[in-house]
């Protein structure tokens, strides 16, 4: 069995289920209070529901083969662990930033350099700058790199935004998605993000290396995720275009190569519903091209310019390539 860890609740759980379902995979739980499930569409796979932080530890130790967690937790807990592999580094959700936030009343503090100066001033008064965070190692290393050398880290695992108002820290370093909770607690963000994070798929070198059965299942999962993530960036266009022949229409469509599909257009004759005489004098051809999302309107305008009629579009569900790039990277890392 391939052991697959996913977040047990919250936005991470909902987004993971949505991603898997978009790939044709469905998590099925016999009871919503159970912490095990099956994954329909991927045989011999057991889904285990855990806290994201626990998933990182269990994958690193080999107790879980693969799992979904945040890059912030991976960076904090196991950034230097060779047994923890980041298989797919951006699943497209759970986007947050690790930031410093200080009381809004600190009008003279707006940057990391200001924090470094403040730490020096506080040290001269016999005090230390207290930073509440659950990302102890990440924040410590970042502070040293930015020249913030005199500080005290106060470990916090909940309601970190309240630490300054409760008096057990001066500032905080915490993750935020919108900054709303920080503002509601009368804090402001200073400097840029210490770390940008999102959901990633991780794997255990210990349990995957040499296990061909598990690797075959991981390849199927990666193929689906990769193709789905890639497919969201493309549209399929179909239009009826008049022309003397397939060759003439093909030359018109490919006059702008960047708008003529991934490899080129697919062109086929249209069986006219009008009279044979009328269709013989003005034949029509169905043209299909797949273009990147940002080229959708230019491609439509190009088809219009060559006489296209009745253009329809569909968002592409999956784009598969000759092989899974993520799986090839995984094999190289295991080797």
Short mmCIF file of C-alpha atoms in Angstrom, two decimals:
data_model
loop_
_atom_site.label_atom_id
_atom_site.label_comp_id
_atom_site.label_asym_id
_atom_site.label_seq_id
_atom_site.Cartn_x
_atom_site.Cartn_y
_atom_site.Cartn_z
CA UNK A 1 0.00 0.00 0.00
CA UNK A 2 1.11 3.52 -0.78
CA UNK A 3 0.61 5.65 2.36
CA UNK A 4 -0.55 9.15 1.37
CA UNK A 5 -0.84 11.84 4.08
CA UNK A 6 -3.14 14.85 3.59
CA UNK A 7 -4.24 17.64 5.97
CA UNK A 8 -6.99 16.48 8.28
CA UNK A 9 -9.11 19.65 8.30
CA UNK A 10 -9.39 23.29 7.31
CA UNK A 11 -8.55 24.98 4.05
CA UNK A 12 -5.68 22.60 3.33
CA UNK A 13 -8.01 19.60 3.53
CA UNK A 14 -10.66 21.20 1.27
CA UNK A 15 -8.10 22.38 -1.31
CA UNK A 16 -6.35 19.00 -1.40
CA UNK A 17 -9.65 17.21 -2.00
CA UNK A 18 -10.54 19.71 -4.75
CA UNK A 19 -7.19 19.16 -6.48
CA UNK A 20 -7.50 15.37 -6.32
CA UNK A 21 -11.09 15.46 -7.59
CA UNK A 22 -10.05 17.65 -10.53
CA UNK A 23 -7.58 14.86 -11.37
CA UNK A 24 -10.33 12.22 -11.27
CA UNK A 25 -9.37 10.97 -7.81
CA UNK A 26 -11.82 10.95 -4.91
CA UNK A 27 -11.06 10.60 -1.19
CA UNK A 28 -13.68 8.39 0.46
CA UNK A 29 -14.10 8.18 4.24
CA UNK A 30 -16.48 5.71 5.85
CA UNK A 31 -16.90 8.11 8.77
CA UNK A 32 -16.00 11.84 8.90
CA UNK A 33 -14.34 11.23 12.29
CA UNK A 34 -12.03 8.57 10.87
CA UNK A 35 -8.44 9.48 10.08
CA UNK A 36 -8.01 6.94 7.29
CA UNK A 37 -9.61 6.90 3.85
CA UNK A 38 -9.32 5.35 0.41
CA UNK A 39 -8.46 7.09 -2.85
CA UNK A 40 -10.78 6.06 -5.65
CA UNK A 41 -8.95 6.09 -8.95
CA UNK A 42 -5.58 5.14 -7.50
CA UNK A 43 -5.53 1.50 -6.31
CA UNK A 44 -3.55 0.21 -3.34
CA UNK A 45 -3.39 3.65 -1.77
CA UNK A 46 -4.29 4.44 1.85
CA UNK A 47 -5.03 8.06 2.71
CA UNK A 48 -3.97 9.15 6.21
CA UNK A 49 -5.27 12.42 7.64
CA UNK A 50 -2.86 14.32 9.90
CA UNK A 51 -1.83 17.80 10.94
CA UNK A 52 0.41 19.35 8.24
CA UNK A 53 3.34 19.58 10.66
CA UNK A 54 2.98 15.88 11.53
CA UNK A 55 2.92 14.97 7.83
CA UNK A 56 6.38 16.51 7.40
CA UNK A 57 7.80 14.50 10.29
CA UNK A 58 6.13 11.22 9.28
CA UNK A 59 7.24 11.48 5.66
CA UNK A 60 10.81 12.25 6.72
CA UNK A 61 10.85 9.22 9.01
CA UNK A 62 9.31 6.93 6.37
CA UNK A 63 6.09 6.24 8.28
CA UNK A 64 4.22 7.91 5.40
CA UNK A 65 5.39 7.56 1.79
CA UNK A 66 4.10 10.83 0.35
CA UNK A 67 2.14 13.76 1.73
CA UNK A 68 0.78 17.27 1.26
CA UNK A 69 2.11 20.02 3.51
CA UNK A 70 3.27 23.64 3.37
CA UNK A 71 6.72 24.78 2.30
CA UNK A 72 6.90 26.92 5.44
CA UNK A 73 6.66 23.80 7.64
CA UNK A 74 9.05 21.85 5.42
CA UNK A 75 11.57 24.68 5.62
CA UNK A 76 11.21 25.03 9.38
CA UNK A 77 11.24 21.37 10.37
CA UNK A 78 13.28 19.44 7.82
CA UNK A 79 15.01 21.82 5.40
CA UNK A 80 18.33 19.95 5.73
CA UNK A 81 16.93 16.40 5.89
CA UNK A 82 18.11 14.32 2.92
CA UNK A 83 15.33 11.77 3.56
CA UNK A 84 12.63 14.38 2.82
CA UNK A 85 12.10 15.05 -0.88
CA UNK A 86 9.98 17.83 -2.36
CA UNK A 87 8.37 15.97 -5.26
CA UNK A 88 6.02 18.69 -6.55
CA UNK A 89 6.87 22.11 -5.16
CA UNK A 90 3.67 24.05 -5.99
CA UNK A 91 0.23 22.44 -5.89
CA UNK A 92 -1.47 25.79 -6.45
CA UNK A 93 -3.05 26.53 -3.08
CA UNK A 94 -2.31 27.44 0.54
CA UNK A 95 -0.38 30.55 -0.49
CA UNK A 96 0.87 32.44 2.58
CA UNK A 97 3.84 34.60 3.57
CA UNK A 98 5.97 34.60 6.70
CA UNK A 99 6.32 38.23 7.80
CA UNK A 100 7.43 40.44 10.68
CA UNK A 101 4.69 42.53 12.29
CA UNK A 102 5.13 45.27 14.91
CA UNK A 103 2.66 47.44 16.83
CA UNK A 104 1.06 50.10 14.62
CA UNK A 105 2.23 52.75 17.06
CA UNK A 106 5.86 52.12 16.09
CA UNK A 107 5.82 54.80 13.39
CA UNK A 108 9.62 54.83 13.00
CA UNK A 109 9.90 51.09 12.29
CA UNK A 110 9.22 50.19 8.65
CA UNK A 111 12.01 47.87 7.55
CA UNK A 112 14.32 45.05 8.63
CA UNK A 113 17.10 47.62 9.06
CA UNK A 114 14.87 49.52 11.49
CA UNK A 115 14.40 46.30 13.48
CA UNK A 116 18.18 45.81 13.60
CA UNK A 117 18.63 49.37 14.92
CA UNK A 118 15.85 48.87 17.45
CA UNK A 119 17.47 45.67 18.73
CA UNK A 120 20.73 47.57 19.30
CA UNK A 121 18.92 50.38 21.14
CA UNK A 122 17.08 47.91 23.37
CA UNK A 123 20.31 46.09 24.17
CA UNK A 124 21.84 49.41 25.28
CA UNK A 125 18.93 49.75 27.73
CA UNK A 126 19.52 46.22 29.05
CA UNK A 127 16.59 44.70 27.14
CA UNK A 128 16.22 42.25 24.27
CA UNK A 129 13.86 42.42 21.32
CA UNK A 130 11.32 39.64 21.92
CA UNK A 131 9.91 37.94 18.80
CA UNK A 132 6.94 35.58 19.13
CA UNK A 133 6.87 32.87 16.44
CA UNK A 134 6.45 29.16 15.82
CA UNK A 135 9.08 29.29 13.05
CA UNK A 136 12.00 29.43 15.45
CA UNK A 137 14.82 28.17 13.23
CA UNK A 138 13.65 30.03 10.13
CA UNK A 139 13.34 33.35 11.97
CA UNK A 140 16.63 32.92 13.85
CA UNK A 141 18.58 32.28 10.66
CA UNK A 142 16.85 35.11 8.84
CA UNK A 143 17.57 37.60 11.63
CA UNK A 144 21.27 36.78 11.61
CA UNK A 145 21.40 37.23 7.83
CA UNK A 146 19.77 40.65 8.13
CA UNK A 147 22.06 41.88 10.91
CA UNK A 148 19.44 41.57 13.66
CA UNK A 149 21.73 40.01 16.26
CA UNK A 150 20.27 40.88 19.67
CA UNK A 151 16.86 39.27 20.14
CA UNK A 152 14.95 36.62 22.05
CA UNK A 153 12.64 34.13 20.35
CA UNK A 154 9.40 33.35 22.19
CA UNK A 155 7.94 30.12 20.83
CA UNK A 156 4.24 30.44 20.07
CA UNK A 157 1.86 27.86 18.62
CA UNK A 158 -1.42 29.74 18.61
CA UNK A 159 -2.85 33.27 18.52
CA UNK A 160 0.61 34.66 17.83
CA UNK A 161 -0.91 37.99 16.71
CA UNK A 162 -2.00 38.65 20.29
CA UNK A 163 1.49 38.31 21.78
CA UNK A 164 2.42 42.05 21.80
CA UNK A 165 -0.92 43.10 23.33
CA UNK A 166 -0.63 40.37 25.98
CA UNK A 167 2.87 41.57 26.85
CA UNK A 168 4.94 38.43 26.34
CA UNK A 169 6.58 39.64 23.09
CA UNK A 170 7.43 42.91 21.39
CA UNK A 171 6.85 41.84 17.79
CA UNK A 172 5.79 38.70 15.91
CA UNK A 173 6.92 36.64 12.93
CA UNK A 174 3.97 34.71 11.58
CA UNK A 175 2.34 33.53 8.37
CA UNK A 176 -0.45 35.54 6.77
CA UNK A 177 -2.60 35.20 3.68
CA UNK A 178 -4.38 38.55 3.60
CA UNK A 179 -2.94 40.43 6.61
CA UNK A 180 -6.41 40.84 8.12
CA UNK A 181 -5.65 39.17 11.47
CA UNK A 182 -2.48 41.24 11.80
CA UNK A 183 -4.36 44.50 11.24
CA UNK A 184 -7.18 43.48 13.57
CA UNK A 185 -4.63 43.04 16.34
CA UNK A 186 -3.29 46.57 15.73
CA UNK A 187 -0.07 45.39 14.12
CA UNK A 188 1.61 46.32 10.84
CA UNK A 189 3.89 44.35 8.52
CA UNK A 190 7.45 45.64 8.16
CA UNK A 191 9.87 44.69 5.38
CA UNK A 192 9.07 42.05 2.80
CA UNK A 193 8.24 38.38 3.33
CA UNK A 194 10.81 36.26 5.12
CA UNK A 195 9.43 33.27 3.19
CA UNK A 196 6.73 32.67 0.60
CA UNK A 197 4.93 29.39 1.08
CA UNK A 198 2.37 27.18 -0.66
CA UNK A 199 1.27 23.56 -0.63
CA UNK A 200 3.78 21.00 -1.87
CA UNK A 201 3.85 17.24 -2.37
CA UNK A 202 6.67 15.62 -0.42
CA UNK A 203 8.04 12.08 -0.39
CA UNK A 204 10.17 9.80 1.76
CA UNK A 205 13.49 8.70 0.32
CA UNK A 206 13.57 5.87 2.87
CA UNK A 207 10.30 4.25 1.86
CA UNK A 208 10.24 4.99 -1.88
CA UNK A 209 13.78 4.08 -2.91
CA UNK A 210 13.80 0.67 -4.55
CA UNK A 211 10.05 0.06 -4.11
CA UNK A 212 8.86 -0.22 -7.71
CA UNK A 213 5.23 -0.87 -6.76
CA UNK A 214 4.98 2.35 -4.74
CA UNK A 215 6.89 4.31 -7.38
CA UNK A 216 4.42 3.14 -10.04
CA UNK A 217 1.55 4.58 -7.97
CA UNK A 218 3.44 7.81 -7.34
CA UNK A 219 4.04 8.16 -11.07
CA UNK A 220 0.30 7.86 -11.76
CA UNK A 221 -0.46 10.52 -9.17
CA UNK A 222 2.23 12.87 -10.48
CA UNK A 223 1.11 12.41 -14.09
CA UNK A 224 -2.43 13.46 -13.16
CA UNK A 225 -1.45 16.41 -10.97
CA UNK A 226 1.13 17.66 -13.45
CA UNK A 227 -1.22 17.38 -16.44
CA UNK A 228 -4.08 19.03 -14.55
CA UNK A 229 -1.92 21.93 -13.34
CA UNK A 230 -0.58 22.39 -16.87
CA UNK A 231 -4.01 22.07 -18.49
CA UNK A 232 -5.43 24.99 -16.52
CA UNK A 233 -3.15 27.28 -18.52
CA UNK A 234 -4.53 26.37 -21.97
CA UNK A 235 -7.69 26.77 -24.03
CA UNK A 236 -8.91 24.72 -26.98
CA UNK A 237 -10.45 26.77 -29.82
CA UNK A 238 -12.61 25.39 -32.63
CA UNK A 239 -13.73 27.53 -35.57
CA UNK A 240 -15.20 27.09 -39.03
CA UNK A 241 -12.98 28.71 -41.64
CA UNK A 242 -13.73 29.04 -45.40
CA UNK A 243 -11.03 28.16 -47.94
CA UNK A 244 -10.23 26.49 -51.23
CA UNK A 245 -8.40 23.58 -49.59
CA UNK A 246 -6.89 22.24 -46.36
CA UNK A 247 -3.50 23.56 -47.48
CA UNK A 248 -4.81 27.09 -48.04
CA UNK A 249 -6.55 27.21 -44.65
CA UNK A 250 -3.49 25.70 -42.96
CA UNK A 251 -1.22 28.39 -44.38
CA UNK A 252 -3.60 31.10 -43.19
CA UNK A 253 -3.81 29.69 -39.65
CA UNK A 254 -0.03 29.18 -39.33
CA UNK A 255 0.77 32.65 -40.65
CA UNK A 256 1.08 33.55 -36.96
CA UNK A 257 2.87 30.53 -35.52
CA UNK A 258 2.51 31.63 -31.89
CA UNK A 259 -1.29 31.49 -32.30
CA UNK A 260 -1.46 28.25 -34.29
CA UNK A 261 -1.54 25.66 -31.48
CA UNK A 262 1.02 23.65 -29.54
CA UNK A 263 2.31 21.77 -32.61
CA UNK A 264 -0.01 23.24 -35.22
CA UNK A 265 -3.72 23.26 -36.07
CA UNK A 266 -5.96 20.26 -36.68
CA UNK A 267 -8.00 20.87 -39.83
CA UNK A 268 -10.83 18.75 -41.21
CA UNK A 269 -13.60 19.20 -43.76
CA UNK A 270 -17.01 20.37 -42.60
CA UNK A 271 -19.93 18.38 -44.00
CA UNK A 272 -22.19 21.23 -45.03
CA UNK A 273 -25.85 21.12 -44.08
CA UNK A 274 -26.62 23.28 -47.11
CA UNK A 275 -26.98 22.17 -50.72
CA UNK A 276 -24.18 20.30 -52.45
CA UNK A 277 -23.80 23.01 -55.11
CA UNK A 278 -23.47 25.79 -52.52
CA UNK A 279 -20.93 23.89 -50.39
CA UNK A 280 -18.85 22.98 -53.43
CA UNK A 281 -18.29 26.63 -54.37
CA UNK A 282 -17.35 27.72 -50.82
CA UNK A 283 -16.06 24.77 -48.76
CA UNK A 284 -15.60 25.15 -44.99
CA UNK A 285 -13.05 23.57 -42.71
CA UNK A 286 -13.10 22.99 -38.96
CA UNK A 287 -9.92 24.32 -37.36
CA UNK A 288 -8.86 23.35 -33.84
CA UNK A 289 -5.93 24.92 -31.98
CA UNK A 290 -4.76 24.80 -28.35
CA UNK A 291 -3.26 28.06 -27.09
CA UNK A 292 -2.00 29.43 -23.76
CA UNK A 293 -4.56 31.36 -21.73
CA UNK A 294 -2.80 34.69 -22.32
CA UNK A 295 -3.03 34.15 -26.10
CA UNK A 296 -6.77 33.37 -26.11
CA UNK A 297 -8.06 36.71 -27.44
CA UNK A 298 -5.18 37.23 -29.93
CA UNK A 299 -5.86 33.74 -31.31
CA UNK A 300 -9.58 34.51 -31.64
CA UNK A 301 -8.79 37.77 -33.47
CA UNK A 302 -6.39 35.92 -35.78
CA UNK A 303 -9.05 33.34 -36.66
CA UNK A 304 -11.55 36.14 -37.28
CA UNK A 305 -9.10 37.86 -39.61
CA UNK A 306 -9.00 34.81 -41.87
CA UNK A 307 -12.79 34.52 -42.03
CA UNK A 308 -13.52 32.25 -39.07
CA UNK A 309 -17.14 31.82 -38.10
CA UNK A 310 -18.69 30.50 -34.89
CA UNK A 311 -15.60 30.22 -32.68
CA UNK A 312 -16.03 28.07 -29.56
CA UNK A 313 -13.64 27.60 -26.63
CA UNK A 314 -13.08 25.01 -23.92
CA UNK A 315 -10.65 25.14 -21.03
CA UNK A 316 -8.28 22.21 -21.35
CA UNK A 317 -8.55 19.71 -18.49
CA UNK A 318 -5.19 17.98 -18.84
CA UNK A 319 -2.05 18.43 -20.91
CA UNK A 320 0.14 15.31 -20.84
CA UNK A 321 3.66 15.37 -22.23
CA UNK A 322 5.84 12.49 -23.40
CA UNK A 323 6.83 11.81 -19.79
CA UNK A 324 6.23 13.17 -16.30
CA UNK A 325 8.89 15.76 -15.53
CA UNK A 326 8.16 15.57 -11.79
CA UNK A 327 8.56 11.80 -11.76
CA UNK A 328 11.84 11.98 -13.66
CA UNK A 329 13.11 14.47 -11.06
CA UNK A 330 12.01 12.10 -8.29
CA UNK A 331 13.89 9.18 -9.84
CA UNK A 332 17.01 11.32 -10.17
CA UNK A 333 16.75 12.38 -6.51
CA UNK A 334 16.30 8.78 -5.37
CA UNK A 335 19.28 7.68 -7.40
#
